[in-house]
Every structure is written in C-alpha cells, then in structure tokens.
Amino acid sequence: MLVDRIGNTPLVRLQRLGRGRLRAGVEVWVKLESFNPGGSVKDRAAWSILRAAEQAGQIGPDTVLLDSSSGNTGIAYGMIAAARGHRLRLCLPKNANTERKKLLRAYGVDVVETDPLEGSDGAIRAARALAAEDPRHLYLDQYSNPANWRAHYETTGPELWRDTAGCITHWVAGLGTTGTFVGTSRALKQENPAVRCVAVQPDAPFHGLEGLKHLPSAMVPAIWDPTLVDEALAAPTEPSLELVRRLAREEGILAGPSGGAAVWAALEVASRLEAGVVCTVLPDGGERYLSEAHLWP
Ligand code: PMP
C-alpha cells in the first residue's frame, strides 16, 4: 500500500558545505524527507494521526476530516485521504504559495482560505470555529494530537539511530507543530541520554522559513515539550535561504527553506565540535518553492 512507503527516507552526509569550517572528526548528515510519497516529513504525522482515528473508529461514512496546515500536512492528509477514501477539509492561510494550493487541488482537498495576516494561527482559529459549528467534522488538530509526535518517536528517531549505527551525538530540528523535534528527541534520548537535542526557530515573528514557528509570538502547540531542549538556536531567514541555494549547487540537494534553516543550525553546532555526528531533517523538497522569487531570483 502507498502508506507503507512513508518513512525510511535516505540519510546522506554533507560533502562540501562544511569544508574549511568543520574539524576532521565532525560529520553532518541530512535526512531527505522529500522522499516520502507525499513529498514531506508531514506524511509521517498525517498517517499516524489518520491511522489512530481509523483504529479508534472515529471515521464514519459522513465524517469530514478537518485540520489547519501551512501546507505540507494538508498535502499529506490529502494524499492519504484519497488513498483511504476519506473526505477532507483544510484551513490554509491565503498566502500559501502556488505549488501548495495546486497540490491540494490535485488531491481533491476542500480548502478554506484564511486571513494571510494571521498566518498559521489564523488557520487554527478557523478550523476550531468550523469544528464547533458542524459535528460532522472530525478535527484532527495536529498541534495537540499525540499521534503527531508519536510518528517520529516510532519512525524518525529509530531510523536515525539505526542509520548512524548508534553514533549520532547531536540531533537538530526546526519547530513547527514541534512533532518532529519532540518525538525524535524522546526516541533518541531513550537510546542514549547523552544525545544533544537542538531546537531551531526563526529569529523573528515575520520570517521566510515556511513551516517553522516563532514560538514566543505564536500559539504554543499542546504537544510542545521544552524539557527536551538541550540547546535552542534562532535561524535568520537570509542565511538560511542562502544555504538552500548552496545545498542545491554544492551538494545536489534541492530542499525547502526550513531545510536551509536546519542546515544553518546543524553547521553552527558542528563548527564548535572536536568530533561528533550531527543529524537533521530536511522537511521537504525545493520543487515546492520554485515559484518564490526571493529564494530563486
Ligand atoms: N518544515 C516544513 C516545510 C514543514 O511543513 C513543517 C511542518 N509544519 C516543519 C518544518 C516543522 O515540522 P513539525 O511540525 O514536525 O515541527
């Protein structure tokens, strides 16, 4: 089945970006989440959330699945809902880019566009209002649903442990719903409590790092667990976007902006080490952002 192909994405070592900056015993590895069938890390959370709802018998013939998303979760839900025969309504900020809107339309998702000035928090408020209005909706709420972080506890974390043969020393991840960071950090710390978990946020409320949240100025997800954070880094937009371009041109890896922020943070951490294995995920692929003029002038 299509959903069986979610996860087990490739982990590859950066060959050139750290040259001259990293010591010989330091490695930076990136996990390419664009290899998921829906093209992003959110396939893992979306399938975990929908599988839990199916198993709990929450999806009846009249049920309309409902959530908010800045794009990737919606696309992942759209793919899985089509494959499983479910109906889906999605609240999405109106300023989501063309690629996202076209992909959602392609998967047949019923999109409710929300105030662009309110960003992902506006989409959350719209989904809450729709859920309260019409009981046919099953509000999946990726920001509060434990099946979100559990996806990463059960898959992303164990995959990183396996693919580094237990040698991972640092785990770096950007925060959106925080599911990737929380679930993977819990799994890795269970294997080895010495693994350092580094959480990355944009350095400002208004930023160009699609999929990431500036938590001090946003609605904090219920699944967030700050006790897992060994270090917090604030990624600046422009240097992160420059790394997106360098990943493409110097490594042959086409990633999205949040992948640039993840690599920016991974290189910051790695550049201070004498030895270590630093891993991060690139949450989606760059084809989803080719229309963005500030990224690809
Ligand atoms: N990057 C992108 C492009 C995303 O779509 C998301 C999901 N919002 C993230 C990073 C953050 O992942 P998470 O929601 O698991 O924190």
mmCIF file of C-alpha atoms and ligand atoms in Angstrom:
data_model
loop_
_atom_site.group_PDB
_atom_site.id
_atom_site.type_symbol
_atom_site.label_atom_id
_atom_site.label_comp_id
_atom_site.label_asym_id
_atom_site.label_seq_id
_atom_site.Cartn_x
_atom_site.Cartn_y
_atom_site.Cartn_z
ATOM 1 C CA MET A 1 0.000 0.000 0.000
ATOM 2 C CA LEU A 2 1.011 3.600 -0.621
ATOM 3 C CA VAL A 3 1.079 4.432 3.102
ATOM 4 C CA ASP A 4 3.571 1.603 3.701
ATOM 5 C CA ARG A 5 6.060 3.671 1.701
ATOM 6 C CA ILE A 6 6.068 6.501 4.271
ATOM 7 C CA GLY A 7 9.329 6.784 6.202
ATOM 8 C CA ASN A 8 12.692 5.066 5.787
ATOM 9 C CA THR A 9 13.954 8.139 3.952
ATOM 10 C CA PRO A 10 17.634 8.419 2.974
ATOM 11 C CA LEU A 11 20.205 9.853 5.379
ATOM 12 C CA VAL A 12 23.119 11.389 3.469
ATOM 13 C CA ARG A 13 26.327 13.040 4.631
ATOM 14 C CA LEU A 14 27.084 16.599 3.541
ATOM 15 C CA GLN A 15 30.225 16.506 1.419
ATOM 16 C CA ARG A 16 31.124 20.138 0.761
ATOM 17 C CA LEU A 17 29.152 22.671 2.805
ATOM 18 C CA GLY A 18 31.221 22.262 5.984
ATOM 19 C CA ARG A 19 34.589 22.274 4.229
ATOM 20 C CA GLY A 20 37.123 24.518 5.905
ATOM 21 C CA ARG A 21 34.770 25.108 8.819
ATOM 22 C CA LEU A 22 34.442 21.658 10.424
ATOM 23 C CA ARG A 23 37.142 19.563 12.081
ATOM 24 C CA ALA A 24 38.070 16.203 10.542
ATOM 25 C CA GLY A 25 36.121 14.148 13.084
ATOM 26 C CA VAL A 26 32.860 16.023 12.616
ATOM 27 C CA GLU A 27 30.114 14.774 10.288
ATOM 28 C CA VAL A 28 26.840 16.438 9.302
ATOM 29 C CA TRP A 29 24.081 14.180 7.964
ATOM 30 C CA VAL A 30 20.724 15.215 6.499
ATOM 31 C CA LYS A 31 17.575 13.097 6.219
ATOM 32 C CA LEU A 32 15.743 13.736 2.957
ATOM 33 C CA GLU A 33 12.048 13.828 3.817
ATOM 34 C CA SER A 34 11.110 14.771 0.241
ATOM 35 C CA PHE A 35 11.471 11.031 -0.476
ATOM 36 C CA ASN A 36 8.153 10.374 1.283
ATOM 37 C CA PRO A 37 5.278 9.675 -1.167
ATOM 38 C CA GLY A 38 3.581 12.994 -0.326
ATOM 39 C CA GLY A 39 6.907 14.832 -0.584
ATOM 40 C CA SER A 40 7.446 15.913 3.030
ATOM 41 C CA VAL A 41 8.105 14.914 6.627
ATOM 42 C CA LYS A 42 4.408 15.525 7.334
ATOM 43 C CA ASP A 43 3.435 12.218 5.689
ATOM 44 C CA ARG A 44 4.635 10.579 8.901
ATOM 45 C CA ALA A 45 2.467 12.667 11.246
ATOM 46 C CA ALA A 46 -0.555 12.726 8.923
ATOM 47 C CA TRP A 47 -0.577 8.937 8.547
ATOM 48 C CA SER A 48 -0.060 8.418 12.275
ATOM 49 C CA ILE A 49 -2.969 10.802 13.051
ATOM 50 C CA LEU A 50 -5.322 9.282 10.438
ATOM 51 C CA ARG A 51 -4.399 5.703 11.371
ATOM 52 C CA ALA A 52 -5.162 6.442 15.044
ATOM 53 C CA ALA A 53 -8.561 7.930 14.055
ATOM 54 C CA GLU A 54 -9.345 4.928 11.839
ATOM 55 C CA GLN A 55 -8.361 2.485 14.580
ATOM 56 C CA ALA A 56 -10.472 4.326 17.157
ATOM 57 C CA GLY A 57 -13.472 4.008 14.809
ATOM 58 C CA GLN A 58 -13.821 7.800 14.613
ATOM 59 C CA ILE A 59 -14.254 7.998 10.828
ATOM 60 C CA GLY A 60 -17.816 7.186 9.727
ATOM 61 C CA PRO A 61 -19.422 7.475 6.251
ATOM 62 C CA ASP A 62 -20.421 11.145 6.822
ATOM 63 C CA THR A 63 -17.247 12.248 8.564
ATOM 64 C CA VAL A 64 -15.327 15.171 7.111
ATOM 65 C CA LEU A 65 -11.732 15.212 8.337
ATOM 66 C CA LEU A 66 -10.691 18.738 9.315
ATOM 67 C CA ASP A 67 -7.429 20.429 10.214
ATOM 68 C CA SER A 68 -5.358 23.534 9.652
ATOM 69 C CA SER A 69 -1.982 23.463 7.944
ATOM 70 C CA SER A 70 0.552 25.772 6.409
ATOM 71 C CA GLY A 71 0.639 23.326 3.512
ATOM 72 C CA ASN A 72 2.646 20.152 3.944
ATOM 73 C CA THR A 73 0.361 18.455 6.479
ATOM 74 C CA GLY A 74 -2.589 19.299 4.241
ATOM 75 C CA ILE A 75 -0.875 17.761 1.220
ATOM 76 C CA ALA A 76 -0.013 14.644 3.261
ATOM 77 C CA TYR A 77 -3.586 14.343 4.556
ATOM 78 C CA GLY A 78 -4.844 14.922 1.004
ATOM 79 C CA MET A 79 -2.746 12.078 -0.389
ATOM 80 C CA ILE A 80 -3.719 9.674 2.401
ATOM 81 C CA ALA A 81 -7.402 10.673 2.472
ATOM 82 C CA ALA A 82 -7.581 9.976 -1.293
ATOM 83 C CA ALA A 83 -5.869 6.621 -0.853
ATOM 84 C CA ARG A 84 -8.136 5.638 2.067
ATOM 85 C CA GLY A 85 -11.410 7.062 0.689
ATOM 86 C CA HIS A 86 -11.917 9.815 3.297
ATOM 87 C CA ARG A 87 -13.259 13.374 2.845
ATOM 88 C CA LEU A 88 -11.019 16.220 3.934
ATOM 89 C CA ARG A 89 -11.423 19.952 4.594
ATOM 90 C CA LEU A 90 -8.361 22.068 5.249
ATOM 91 C CA CYS A 91 -7.881 25.594 6.616
ATOM 92 C CA LEU A 92 -4.891 27.198 4.916
ATOM 93 C CA PRO A 93 -3.530 30.772 5.100
ATOM 94 C CA LYS A 94 -4.484 32.528 1.836
ATOM 95 C CA ASN A 95 -0.864 33.465 1.127
ATOM 96 C CA ALA A 96 0.304 29.826 0.893
ATOM 97 C CA ASN A 97 2.322 29.545 -2.302
ATOM 98 C CA THR A 98 1.029 28.426 -5.706
ATOM 99 C CA GLU A 99 2.646 24.993 -5.568
ATOM 100 C CA ARG A 100 0.899 24.164 -2.285
ATOM 101 C CA LYS A 101 -2.509 25.316 -3.490
ATOM 102 C CA LYS A 102 -2.150 23.406 -6.761
ATOM 103 C CA LEU A 103 -1.068 20.227 -4.985
ATOM 104 C CA LEU A 104 -4.041 20.427 -2.601
ATOM 105 C CA ARG A 105 -6.383 20.915 -5.554
ATOM 106 C CA ALA A 106 -4.760 17.978 -7.352
ATOM 107 C CA TYR A 107 -5.506 15.682 -4.387
ATOM 108 C CA GLY A 108 -9.124 16.934 -4.306
ATOM 109 C CA VAL A 109 -8.899 18.695 -0.927
ATOM 110 C CA ASP A 110 -11.673 21.134 0.083
ATOM 111 C CA VAL A 111 -9.559 24.189 1.014
ATOM 112 C CA VAL A 112 -10.835 27.006 3.257
ATOM 113 C CA GLU A 113 -8.549 30.020 2.809
ATOM 114 C CA THR A 114 -7.859 32.066 5.958
ATOM 115 C CA ASP A 115 -6.539 35.559 6.705
ATOM 116 C CA PRO A 116 -2.949 35.796 5.438
ATOM 117 C CA LEU A 117 -2.061 38.380 8.101
ATOM 118 C CA GLU A 118 -2.915 35.873 10.848
ATOM 119 C CA GLY A 119 -0.667 33.149 9.381
ATOM 120 C CA SER A 120 -0.924 29.600 10.733
ATOM 121 C CA ASP A 121 -2.620 30.798 13.950
ATOM 122 C CA GLY A 122 -5.471 32.235 11.835
ATOM 123 C CA ALA A 123 -5.883 28.852 10.123
ATOM 124 C CA ILE A 124 -6.016 27.150 13.552
ATOM 125 C CA ARG A 125 -8.742 29.547 14.735
ATOM 126 C CA ALA A 126 -10.770 28.960 11.552
ATOM 127 C CA ALA A 127 -10.540 25.161 11.965
ATOM 128 C CA ARG A 128 -11.654 25.422 15.602
ATOM 129 C CA ALA A 129 -14.665 27.522 14.577
ATOM 130 C CA LEU A 130 -15.683 25.059 11.826
ATOM 131 C CA ALA A 131 -15.310 22.107 14.217
ATOM 132 C CA ALA A 132 -17.576 23.820 16.767
ATOM 133 C CA GLU A 133 -20.146 24.683 14.057
ATOM 134 C CA ASP A 134 -20.667 21.300 12.392
ATOM 135 C CA PRO A 135 -20.418 17.956 14.262
ATOM 136 C CA ARG A 136 -19.719 16.032 11.041
ATOM 137 C CA HIS A 137 -16.182 17.394 11.230
ATOM 138 C CA LEU A 138 -13.521 15.305 12.896
ATOM 139 C CA TYR A 139 -10.973 17.907 13.999
ATOM 140 C CA LEU A 140 -7.589 16.182 13.829
ATOM 141 C CA ASP A 141 -5.664 19.075 15.450
ATOM 142 C CA GLN A 142 -2.060 18.255 14.582
ATOM 143 C CA TYR A 143 -0.854 20.768 17.182
ATOM 144 C CA SER A 144 -2.425 18.846 20.079
ATOM 145 C CA ASN A 145 -2.670 15.303 18.717
ATOM 146 C CA PRO A 146 -0.179 12.929 20.392
ATOM 147 C CA ALA A 147 -0.177 10.745 17.260
ATOM 148 C CA ASN A 148 1.835 13.595 15.657
ATOM 149 C CA TRP A 149 4.922 13.290 17.896
ATOM 150 C CA ARG A 150 4.446 9.517 18.206
ATOM 151 C CA ALA A 151 5.011 9.174 14.447
ATOM 152 C CA HIS A 152 8.539 10.486 14.986
ATOM 153 C CA TYR A 153 9.055 8.529 18.204
ATOM 154 C CA GLU A 154 8.197 5.360 16.311
ATOM 155 C CA THR A 155 9.872 6.070 12.946
ATOM 156 C CA THR A 156 12.156 9.131 12.526
ATOM 157 C CA GLY A 157 14.046 8.565 15.802
ATOM 158 C CA PRO A 158 14.619 4.812 15.342
ATOM 159 C CA GLU A 159 15.643 5.383 11.697
ATOM 160 C CA LEU A 160 18.306 7.936 12.752
ATOM 161 C CA TRP A 161 19.574 5.608 15.464
ATOM 162 C CA ARG A 162 19.737 2.670 13.025
ATOM 163 C CA ASP A 163 21.248 4.611 10.106
ATOM 164 C CA THR A 164 24.028 6.127 12.240
ATOM 165 C CA ALA A 165 24.641 2.729 13.917
ATOM 166 C CA GLY A 166 24.013 4.456 17.262
ATOM 167 C CA CYS A 167 26.759 7.026 16.614
ATOM 168 C CA ILE A 168 24.532 10.147 16.475
ATOM 169 C CA THR A 169 25.735 12.747 19.018
ATOM 170 C CA HIS A 170 23.584 15.769 18.071
ATOM 171 C CA TRP A 171 20.033 15.987 16.756
ATOM 172 C CA VAL A 172 18.934 19.309 15.227
ATOM 173 C CA ALA A 173 15.355 20.101 14.148
ATOM 174 C CA GLY A 174 13.156 23.073 13.325
ATOM 175 C CA LEU A 175 9.919 23.639 15.233
ATOM 176 C CA GLY A 176 6.514 23.892 13.554
ATOM 177 C CA THR A 177 3.921 21.803 15.365
ATOM 178 C CA THR A 178 7.079 20.569 17.193
ATOM 179 C CA GLY A 179 6.140 16.927 16.448
ATOM 180 C CA THR A 180 9.391 16.123 14.618
ATOM 181 C CA PHE A 181 11.601 17.529 17.376
ATOM 182 C CA VAL A 182 9.592 16.148 20.320
ATOM 183 C CA GLY A 183 9.063 12.580 19.053
ATOM 184 C CA THR A 184 12.553 12.114 17.618
ATOM 185 C CA SER A 185 14.239 13.621 20.705
ATOM 186 C CA ARG A 186 12.277 11.285 23.006
ATOM 187 C CA ALA A 187 13.304 8.241 20.953
ATOM 188 C CA LEU A 188 16.977 9.234 20.736
ATOM 189 C CA LYS A 189 17.304 10.169 24.424
ATOM 190 C CA GLN A 190 15.785 6.821 25.316
ATOM 191 C CA GLU A 191 18.529 5.103 23.288
ATOM 192 C CA ASN A 192 21.282 7.380 24.606
ATOM 193 C CA PRO A 193 20.545 10.144 27.126
ATOM 194 C CA ALA A 194 23.762 11.911 26.033
ATOM 195 C CA VAL A 195 22.391 12.769 22.560
ATOM 196 C CA ARG A 196 22.111 16.584 22.482
ATOM 197 C CA CYS A 197 18.823 17.851 21.095
ATOM 198 C CA VAL A 198 18.933 21.266 19.424
ATOM 199 C CA ALA A 199 15.651 23.065 18.666
ATOM 200 C CA VAL A 200 15.586 25.662 15.876
ATOM 201 C CA GLN A 201 13.143 28.542 15.496
ATOM 202 C CA PRO A 202 13.095 31.531 13.162
ATOM 203 C CA ASP A 203 14.834 34.537 14.723
ATOM 204 C CA ALA A 204 11.788 36.816 14.256
ATOM 205 C CA PRO A 205 7.950 36.667 14.191
ATOM 206 C CA PHE A 206 7.870 37.578 10.485
ATOM 207 C CA HIS A 207 10.257 35.324 8.621
ATOM 208 C CA GLY A 208 10.628 33.451 5.351
ATOM 209 C CA LEU A 209 11.054 29.978 6.811
ATOM 210 C CA GLU A 210 7.859 28.226 5.708
ATOM 211 C CA GLY A 211 6.688 25.543 8.156
ATOM 212 C CA LEU A 212 8.566 26.913 11.183
ATOM 213 C CA LYS A 213 7.037 28.826 14.096
ATOM 214 C CA HIS A 214 8.452 31.638 16.193
ATOM 215 C CA LEU A 215 7.071 30.265 19.465
ATOM 216 C CA PRO A 216 7.426 33.417 21.624
ATOM 217 C CA SER A 217 4.958 35.226 19.342
ATOM 218 C CA ALA A 218 2.724 32.294 18.277
ATOM 219 C CA MET A 219 0.155 29.928 19.772
ATOM 220 C CA VAL A 220 2.257 27.283 21.524
ATOM 221 C CA PRO A 221 1.319 23.720 20.436
ATOM 222 C CA ALA A 222 -0.043 21.496 23.239
ATOM 223 C CA ILE A 223 2.412 18.737 22.270
ATOM 224 C CA TRP A 224 5.449 21.019 22.799
ATOM 225 C CA ASP A 225 7.822 19.777 25.499
ATOM 226 C CA PRO A 226 10.591 22.292 26.287
ATOM 227 C CA THR A 227 12.248 19.891 28.769
ATOM 228 C CA LEU A 228 13.721 18.009 25.764
ATOM 229 C CA VAL A 229 15.709 21.047 24.573
ATOM 230 C CA ASP A 230 19.441 20.961 25.333
ATOM 231 C CA GLU A 231 20.079 23.994 23.170
ATOM 232 C CA ALA A 232 17.872 26.478 21.291
ATOM 233 C CA LEU A 233 19.025 28.282 18.149
ATOM 234 C CA ALA A 234 17.376 31.151 16.266
ATOM 235 C CA ALA A 235 17.800 30.831 12.495
ATOM 236 C CA PRO A 236 17.998 34.027 10.415
ATOM 237 C CA THR A 237 15.993 33.954 7.152
ATOM 238 C CA GLU A 238 18.524 35.212 4.609
ATOM 239 C CA PRO A 239 21.471 32.996 5.643
ATOM 240 C CA SER A 240 19.052 30.030 5.729
ATOM 241 C CA LEU A 241 17.844 30.781 2.193
ATOM 242 C CA GLU A 242 21.450 31.153 1.048
ATOM 243 C CA LEU A 243 22.049 27.638 2.378
ATOM 244 C CA VAL A 244 19.046 26.363 0.367
ATOM 245 C CA ARG A 245 20.803 27.667 -2.759
ATOM 246 C CA ARG A 246 24.190 26.256 -1.682
ATOM 247 C CA LEU A 247 22.634 22.845 -0.855
ATOM 248 C CA ALA A 248 21.360 22.719 -4.437
ATOM 249 C CA ARG A 249 24.540 23.962 -6.100
ATOM 250 C CA GLU A 250 27.228 22.393 -3.912
ATOM 251 C CA GLU A 251 25.579 19.188 -2.682
ATOM 252 C CA GLY A 252 22.958 18.477 -5.355
ATOM 253 C CA ILE A 253 20.225 18.515 -2.690
ATOM 254 C CA LEU A 254 17.117 20.578 -3.502
ATOM 255 C CA ALA A 255 15.437 21.402 -0.181
ATOM 256 C CA GLY A 256 12.863 23.882 1.116
ATOM 257 C CA PRO A 257 13.595 26.956 3.286
ATOM 258 C CA SER A 258 13.155 25.130 6.613
ATOM 259 C CA GLY A 259 15.809 22.677 5.379
ATOM 260 C CA GLY A 260 18.136 25.648 4.888
ATOM 261 C CA ALA A 261 17.453 26.713 8.498
ATOM 262 C CA ALA A 262 18.102 23.152 9.705
ATOM 263 C CA VAL A 263 21.450 23.051 7.892
ATOM 264 C CA TRP A 264 22.338 26.557 9.129
ATOM 265 C CA ALA A 265 21.792 25.313 12.715
ATOM 266 C CA ALA A 266 23.491 21.943 12.145
ATOM 267 C CA LEU A 267 26.609 23.730 10.814
ATOM 268 C CA GLU A 268 26.577 26.145 13.800
ATOM 269 C CA VAL A 269 26.549 23.185 16.193
ATOM 270 C CA ALA A 270 29.071 21.159 14.177
ATOM 271 C CA SER A 271 31.549 24.022 13.858
ATOM 272 C CA ARG A 272 32.042 24.069 17.650
ATOM 273 C CA LEU A 273 32.822 20.337 17.964
ATOM 274 C CA GLU A 274 36.104 18.436 18.060
ATOM 275 C CA ALA A 275 34.273 15.270 16.978
ATOM 276 C CA GLY A 276 30.650 14.287 16.520
ATOM 277 C CA VAL A 277 27.833 13.089 14.297
ATOM 278 C CA VAL A 278 25.253 15.839 13.782
ATOM 279 C CA CYS A 279 21.954 14.872 12.144
ATOM 280 C CA THR A 280 19.000 16.916 10.952
ATOM 281 C CA VAL A 281 15.999 16.518 8.666
ATOM 282 C CA LEU A 282 15.264 18.468 5.508
ATOM 283 C CA PRO A 283 11.453 18.572 5.927
ATOM 284 C CA ASP A 284 10.558 18.939 2.254
ATOM 285 C CA GLY A 285 11.951 19.351 -1.239
ATOM 286 C CA GLY A 286 12.722 22.519 -3.141
ATOM 287 C CA GLU A 287 10.349 21.847 -6.034
ATOM 288 C CA ARG A 288 7.582 23.115 -3.741
ATOM 289 C CA TYR A 289 9.228 26.602 -3.728
ATOM 290 C CA LEU A 290 10.463 27.144 -7.284
ATOM 291 C CA SER A 291 7.993 29.999 -7.841
ATOM 292 C CA GLU A 292 9.405 32.025 -4.928
ATOM 293 C CA ALA A 293 11.289 34.951 -6.383
ATOM 294 C CA HIS A 294 13.127 35.928 -3.194
ATOM 295 C CA LEU A 295 14.553 32.389 -2.955
ATOM 296 C CA TRP A 296 15.349 31.904 -6.637
ATOM 297 C CA PRO A 297 15.813 35.446 -8.048
HETATM 298 N N1 PMP B 1 9.359 22.473 7.738
HETATM 299 C C1 PMP B 1 8.288 22.386 6.930
HETATM 300 C C2 PMP B 1 8.446 22.768 5.500
HETATM 301 C C3 PMP B 1 7.055 21.973 7.447
HETATM 302 O O1 PMP B 1 5.973 21.905 6.645
HETATM 303 C C4 PMP B 1 6.960 21.661 8.828
HETATM 304 C C5 PMP B 1 5.630 21.265 9.387
HETATM 305 N N2 PMP B 1 4.880 22.389 9.849
HETATM 306 C C6 PMP B 1 8.098 21.766 9.633
HETATM 307 C C7 PMP B 1 9.279 22.174 9.042
HETATM 308 C C8 PMP B 1 8.067 21.508 11.094
HETATM 309 O O2 PMP B 1 7.756 20.180 11.459
HETATM 310 P P1 PMP B 1 6.926 19.892 12.768
HETATM 311 O O3 PMP B 1 5.512 20.330 12.503
HETATM 312 O O4 PMP B 1 7.021 18.417 12.966
HETATM 313 O O5 PMP B 1 7.522 20.674 13.897
#
